[in-house]
Each structure stands twice: as structure tokens, then as C-alpha cells.
Coordinates of C-alpha atoms and ligand atoms in Angstrom, one line a residue:
M975 CA 0.0 0.0 0.0
M976 CA 1.2 3.5 -0.8
R977 CA 0.2 6.6 1.0
T978 CA 1.2 9.9 -0.6
R979 CA 3.5 11.8 1.7
L980 CA 2.1 15.1 3.0
I981 CA 4.4 18.0 3.9
A982 CA 2.5 20.6 5.8
G983 CA 3.8 24.0 7.0
N984 CA 2.2 25.4 10.1
W985 CA 3.1 29.1 10.1
K986 CA 1.7 29.6 13.6
M987 CA 1.5 33.4 14.3
H988 CA 4.0 34.5 11.8
K989 CA 4.0 36.9 8.7
T990 CA 1.8 39.8 7.7
V991 CA -0.4 39.6 4.5
A992 CA 2.4 41.2 2.4
E993 CA 5.0 38.8 3.9
A994 CA 2.7 35.9 3.3
V995 CA 2.2 36.7 -0.4
E996 CA 6.0 37.3 -0.8
F997 CA 6.6 33.9 0.8
V998 CA 4.2 32.1 -1.6
N999 CA 5.8 33.8 -4.7
D1000 CA 9.2 32.7 -3.6
F1001 CA 8.1 29.3 -2.6
R1002 CA 6.5 28.7 -6.1
Q1003 CA 9.9 29.3 -7.6
A1004 CA 11.8 27.0 -5.2
M1005 CA 9.3 24.1 -4.6
P1006 CA 9.5 20.8 -6.4
S1007 CA 6.9 20.4 -9.2
S1008 CA 6.6 16.6 -8.6
T1009 CA 3.1 15.2 -8.0
A1010 CA 4.7 12.5 -5.8
I1011 CA 3.9 14.4 -2.6
D1012 CA 1.2 16.7 -1.3
I1013 CA 2.1 20.1 0.0
L1014 CA 0.1 22.2 2.4
L1015 CA 0.5 25.7 3.7
A1016 CA -1.3 26.7 7.0
P1017 CA -0.9 30.5 7.3
P1018 CA -2.7 32.7 9.8
F1019 CA -6.4 33.2 8.9
V1020 CA -5.8 36.8 7.8
S1021 CA -3.5 35.8 4.9
L1022 CA -5.7 33.0 3.5
F1023 CA -7.7 35.3 1.2
A1024 CA -4.7 37.1 -0.3
I1025 CA -2.8 33.8 -0.9
H1026 CA -5.9 32.2 -2.4
Q1027 CA -6.3 35.1 -4.8
T1028 CA -2.8 34.3 -6.2
M1029 CA -3.4 30.6 -6.7
T1030 CA -4.0 28.9 -10.1
A1031 CA -4.8 25.4 -11.2
N1032 CA -1.1 24.9 -11.7
D1033 CA -0.3 25.3 -8.1
R1034 CA 1.1 22.2 -6.5
F1035 CA 0.1 23.2 -2.9
T1036 CA -3.2 23.7 -1.1
L1037 CA -4.2 25.7 2.0
A1038 CA -5.2 24.7 5.5
G1039 CA -6.6 26.6 8.5
Q1040 CA -4.7 26.4 11.8
N1041 CA -7.9 26.0 13.8
L1042 CA -11.7 26.2 13.4
H1043 CA -14.8 26.6 15.6
W1044 CA -17.3 23.7 15.6
E1045 CA -20.3 25.8 14.9
K1046 CA -20.9 27.0 11.3
E1047 CA -21.8 30.6 12.4
G1048 CA -23.1 32.5 15.4
A1049 CA -22.2 34.6 18.4
F1050 CA -18.6 33.4 18.9
T1051 CA -16.4 36.5 18.9
G1052 CA -13.0 35.9 17.5
E1053 CA -13.7 32.5 16.0
I1054 CA -13.6 31.2 12.4
S1055 CA -15.8 28.4 11.0
G1056 CA -15.4 25.5 8.7
P1057 CA -17.5 27.0 5.9
M1058 CA -15.4 30.2 6.1
L1059 CA -12.2 28.2 5.6
K1060 CA -13.7 26.2 2.8
A1061 CA -14.7 29.4 1.0
L1062 CA -11.1 30.6 1.1
G1063 CA -9.9 27.4 -0.7
C1064 CA -8.8 25.4 2.4
T1065 CA -8.8 21.7 1.9
F1066 CA -7.5 20.8 5.4
V1067 CA -7.5 22.2 8.9
L1068 CA -5.3 21.6 11.9
V1069 CA -7.2 20.4 15.0
G1070 CA -5.9 20.2 18.5
H1071 CA -2.4 21.4 18.0
S1072 CA -0.5 21.2 21.3
E1073 CA -0.3 25.0 21.5
R1074 CA -4.1 25.1 21.3
R1075 CA -4.4 22.4 24.0
Q1076 CA -1.7 23.9 26.3
L1077 CA -2.2 27.7 25.9
F1078 CA -5.9 27.9 25.0
G1079 CA -7.3 25.1 27.0
E1080 CA -8.6 22.9 24.2
S1081 CA -9.8 19.5 25.4
N1082 CA -10.2 16.2 23.7
A1083 CA -13.9 16.9 23.6
D1084 CA -13.3 20.2 21.8
V1085 CA -11.1 18.3 19.3
N1086 CA -13.9 15.8 18.8
N1087 CA -16.4 18.6 18.0
K1088 CA -13.9 20.3 15.7
V1089 CA -13.1 17.1 13.8
N1090 CA -16.8 16.5 13.2
A1091 CA -17.3 20.1 12.1
A1092 CA -14.3 19.9 9.7
L1093 CA -15.6 16.7 8.1
E1094 CA -19.1 18.1 7.8
H1095 CA -17.8 21.1 5.9
G1096 CA -15.6 19.1 3.6
L1097 CA -12.2 19.9 5.3
G1098 CA -9.7 17.1 6.1
P1099 CA -8.9 17.4 9.8
I1100 CA -5.2 17.0 10.7
V1101 CA -5.5 15.9 14.3
C1102 CA -2.5 16.7 16.4
I1103 CA -1.6 14.5 19.3
G1104 CA 1.5 14.0 21.5
E1105 CA 2.8 13.7 25.0
T1106 CA 4.7 16.1 27.2
L1107 CA 8.2 15.4 28.4
E1108 CA 6.9 14.7 31.9
E1109 CA 4.4 12.1 30.4
R1110 CA 7.2 10.5 28.4
D1111 CA 9.5 10.3 31.4
A1112 CA 6.7 8.7 33.4
G1113 CA 6.3 6.0 30.7
K1114 CA 2.8 7.3 29.7
T1115 CA 3.4 8.1 26.1
Q1116 CA 1.2 5.3 24.7
A1117 CA -1.5 5.9 27.2
I1118 CA -1.7 9.6 26.4
V1119 CA -1.5 9.2 22.7
K1120 CA -4.3 6.5 22.8
D1121 CA -6.5 8.7 25.0
Q1122 CA -6.1 11.7 22.7
L1123 CA -6.9 9.5 19.7
L1124 CA -9.9 7.7 21.1
K1125 CA -11.5 10.7 22.7
G1126 CA -10.6 13.1 19.8
L1127 CA -12.1 10.6 17.3
S1128 CA -14.9 9.3 19.6
G1129 CA -18.1 8.3 17.8
L1130 CA -16.7 8.6 14.3
S1131 CA -17.4 5.9 11.7
A1132 CA -14.5 4.1 10.0
E1133 CA -15.5 6.0 6.8
K1134 CA -15.0 9.3 8.6
V1135 CA -11.8 8.3 10.3
S1136 CA -10.4 7.3 6.9
K1137 CA -10.6 11.0 5.9
I1138 CA -8.5 12.1 8.8
T1139 CA -4.8 12.8 9.0
I1140 CA -2.9 12.3 12.3
A1141 CA 0.1 14.4 13.3
Y1142 CA 2.2 12.9 16.1
E1143 CA 3.9 15.9 17.7
P1144 CA 5.7 15.2 20.9
V1145 CA 5.4 18.4 22.9
W1146 CA 9.0 18.3 24.0
A1147 CA 10.2 18.3 20.4
I1148 CA 8.2 21.3 19.3
G1149 CA 10.3 24.4 18.8
T1150 CA 13.1 23.0 20.9
G1151 CA 15.5 21.8 18.2
R1152 CA 15.3 18.4 19.9
A1153 CA 13.4 16.2 17.5
A1154 CA 12.3 12.7 18.4
T1155 CA 14.8 10.1 17.1
I1156 CA 13.7 8.0 14.2
E1157 CA 13.2 5.1 16.5
Q1158 CA 11.1 7.1 19.0
A1159 CA 8.9 8.4 16.1
E1160 CA 8.6 5.0 14.5
E1161 CA 7.6 3.4 17.7
V1162 CA 4.8 5.8 18.4
H1163 CA 3.6 5.9 14.7
T1164 CA 3.4 2.1 14.8
F1165 CA 1.4 2.3 18.0
I1166 CA -1.0 4.9 16.5
R1167 CA -1.5 2.8 13.4
A1168 CA -2.2 -0.3 15.5
T1169 CA -4.7 1.6 17.6
L1170 CA -6.5 3.0 14.6
T1171 CA -6.7 -0.5 13.0
S1172 CA -7.9 -2.2 16.2
E1173 CA -10.6 0.5 16.7
W1174 CA -11.8 1.1 13.2
G1175 CA -10.5 -1.9 11.1
R1176 CA -8.9 -2.1 7.7
E1177 CA -10.9 0.8 6.3
V1178 CA -8.6 3.2 8.0
Q1179 CA -5.3 1.7 6.8
D1180 CA -4.5 4.6 4.5
V1181 CA -4.8 7.3 7.2
R1182 CA -1.6 9.3 7.0
I1183 CA 0.4 9.8 10.1
L1184 CA 2.7 12.8 10.0
Y1185 CA 5.6 13.5 12.4
G1186 CA 6.1 17.0 13.8
G1187 CA 8.6 18.6 16.2
S1188 CA 11.9 20.2 15.1
V1189 CA 11.8 18.8 11.5
G1190 CA 14.3 20.5 9.2
P1191 CA 16.5 19.8 6.2
Q1192 CA 19.0 18.1 8.7
N1193 CA 16.7 15.3 9.7
A1194 CA 13.9 15.2 7.0
E1195 CA 15.7 12.6 4.8
A1196 CA 16.0 10.2 7.7
L1197 CA 12.5 10.7 8.8
F1198 CA 11.1 10.2 5.3
G1199 CA 13.2 7.0 5.0
C1200 CA 10.9 5.5 7.6
A1201 CA 8.0 3.5 6.2
E1202 CA 5.8 4.5 9.2
I1203 CA 6.2 8.2 8.7
D1204 CA 3.8 9.6 6.0
G1205 CA 5.1 13.1 6.0
A1206 CA 5.8 16.0 8.4
L1207 CA 4.1 19.0 10.1
I1208 CA 6.7 21.7 10.2
G1209 CA 6.8 24.8 12.3
K1210 CA 10.0 27.0 12.3
A1211 CA 11.6 25.5 9.2
C1212 CA 8.5 26.2 7.0
L1213 CA 8.9 30.0 7.4
D1214 CA 11.7 30.3 4.9
P1215 CA 10.7 29.4 1.4
A1216 CA 14.0 27.9 0.4
T1217 CA 14.2 25.8 3.5
F1218 CA 10.6 24.6 3.2
A1219 CA 11.1 23.8 -0.5
K1220 CA 14.3 21.8 0.4
I1221 CA 12.3 19.7 2.9
C1222 CA 9.6 19.1 0.2
S1223 CA 12.3 18.1 -2.3
L1224 CA 13.7 15.5 0.2
A1225 CA 10.2 14.1 0.6
V1226 CA 10.0 13.8 -3.2
S1227 CA 13.3 12.0 -3.3
A1228 CA 12.0 9.6 -0.7
S1229 CA 8.8 9.0 -2.7
T1230 CA 10.2 8.4 -6.2
Ligands
13P839 P1 8.7 23.2 15.0 O1 8.9 22.6 13.7 O2 9.0 24.6 15.1 O3 9.3 22.4 16.1 O4 7.1 23.1 15.2 C1 6.4 21.9 15.1 C2 5.0 22.2 15.1 O5 4.4 22.5 16.1 C3 4.2 22.1 13.8 O6 2.8 22.1 14.1

């Protein structure tokens, strides 16, 4: 079975609209044209419109939101809904990033609501899960990851789960320069795959499991060499067009 690798750039809270458009113009020049991988940009909401305006059918990347609210509209000051993201050309949306969980109090129940909303509005949810250093040191990695997975995807049919992407992002590896080793990532990815299969069966065997946490040109090749790793969710290293393009090229090399 072959899953197309997905390389996703999570810009977090970086770049103004003008900087975002400049990035995209530069990235178009530098990125690989291969169709062997999928490429996703997740800029801040305020830049989605301007980037979408520049896009053509020839573009080899698509857009994602970094978050969404579970209602489609209403009195939710400061929030953005699935239909709004869809109307701006988004195909995917991040759900439950560890920064949302840790800094903004998102629970597994919130993640579940958001996953349902994303699917309802035709967006592919990229569900982020991962343990803290304290949890890893206490030997709780698998228990935490399983809990986040089962609660975040609670009540979903196998058909719906088959449309989801999982991003395993150990919290201790995010923005620290201390990526998980290939063995550490492989072990958890294998566990996530086994958990998905035992809960939802073979219908979910093509769910992509991305790794995130200090991915850069220095470790991307080794990560993409691992059969369990279906791509990467990238923070810091996606902010520079040449660096992000380099990582995409390494994914192409690993896929062809
Ligand atoms: P870094 O690549 O900066 O470690 O961030 C990872 C991340 O959180 C992507 O969502």
C-alpha cells in the first residue's frame, strides 16, 4: 500500500499579509513540481484570502486553517468556522495542536467537536496528538496518545476516520531543536497505526500519520526514509521558502 506523503507547513502566528504573499511567490519558484507528494500551507487566517487570490490550477500546494470553531456561524467573537475556511480554498484544517491544547485550554472533547465540524464542511482534519516530556519520562506516552486519539475521534465511523490525518507531535520536540529520534517516532507511529486499526478496522489503513517537532533539512531525509512516517508537520523550518522547499524536495526523493 502506498500513502502519498504530505508535507505541511504550520506558520503559527507569523507573517503579515504582504510577507505571506511574498513567501508564496518565492516558494513557487523553489518548490519541487513533482506530483509524488502533497504540500500544504497553513498560514494565519488573515492571509488565506490574499494567498488564495494568487493561486491557479497549476499550483502544487493547497491551503489549511490552523484551527476552526465547531459551529458554522453564530455569536462566537474571534472565532472562524469551517465554511469560512472552505470558502477561502482550504482543503485541510489543523485540529488540537498542542499549543491550542496547552495555551488555549482545548480539550479532547473540543477536538472531537472540531473534527466533526471539519468533516461536515468538507475539510480534512489534521488531528495533532503527542505527549509532554513529563508524560514520556513517566512511561505514559502510549496511554496519552491513545487517550487523545480515542477521545478526539470518539463516535466517528471508519469511513469518517479514513478521511483524517494524524500528526504525532511530541510536545517536548516542538520548537526545541530536539526532534524525536527516528526510533522514537517510528515506535509511536506504529502504535498509532495499530490503535486505529484495532478500533476502526482495515478501512482506515490509508490514514496518513505525520511527524512534527523540530523537523528541518537536517533530519527530514532520515524521517522520510521510515515507512511508518507519511510526512511532516513543520513549524519553524517552514517560514523560509527555500528551507521549506528543500524539505519538500527531500520528501519527493524519498517517494520516487
Ligand atoms: P517546530 O517545527 O518549530 O518544532 O514546530 C512543530 C509544530 O508545532 C508544527 O505544528
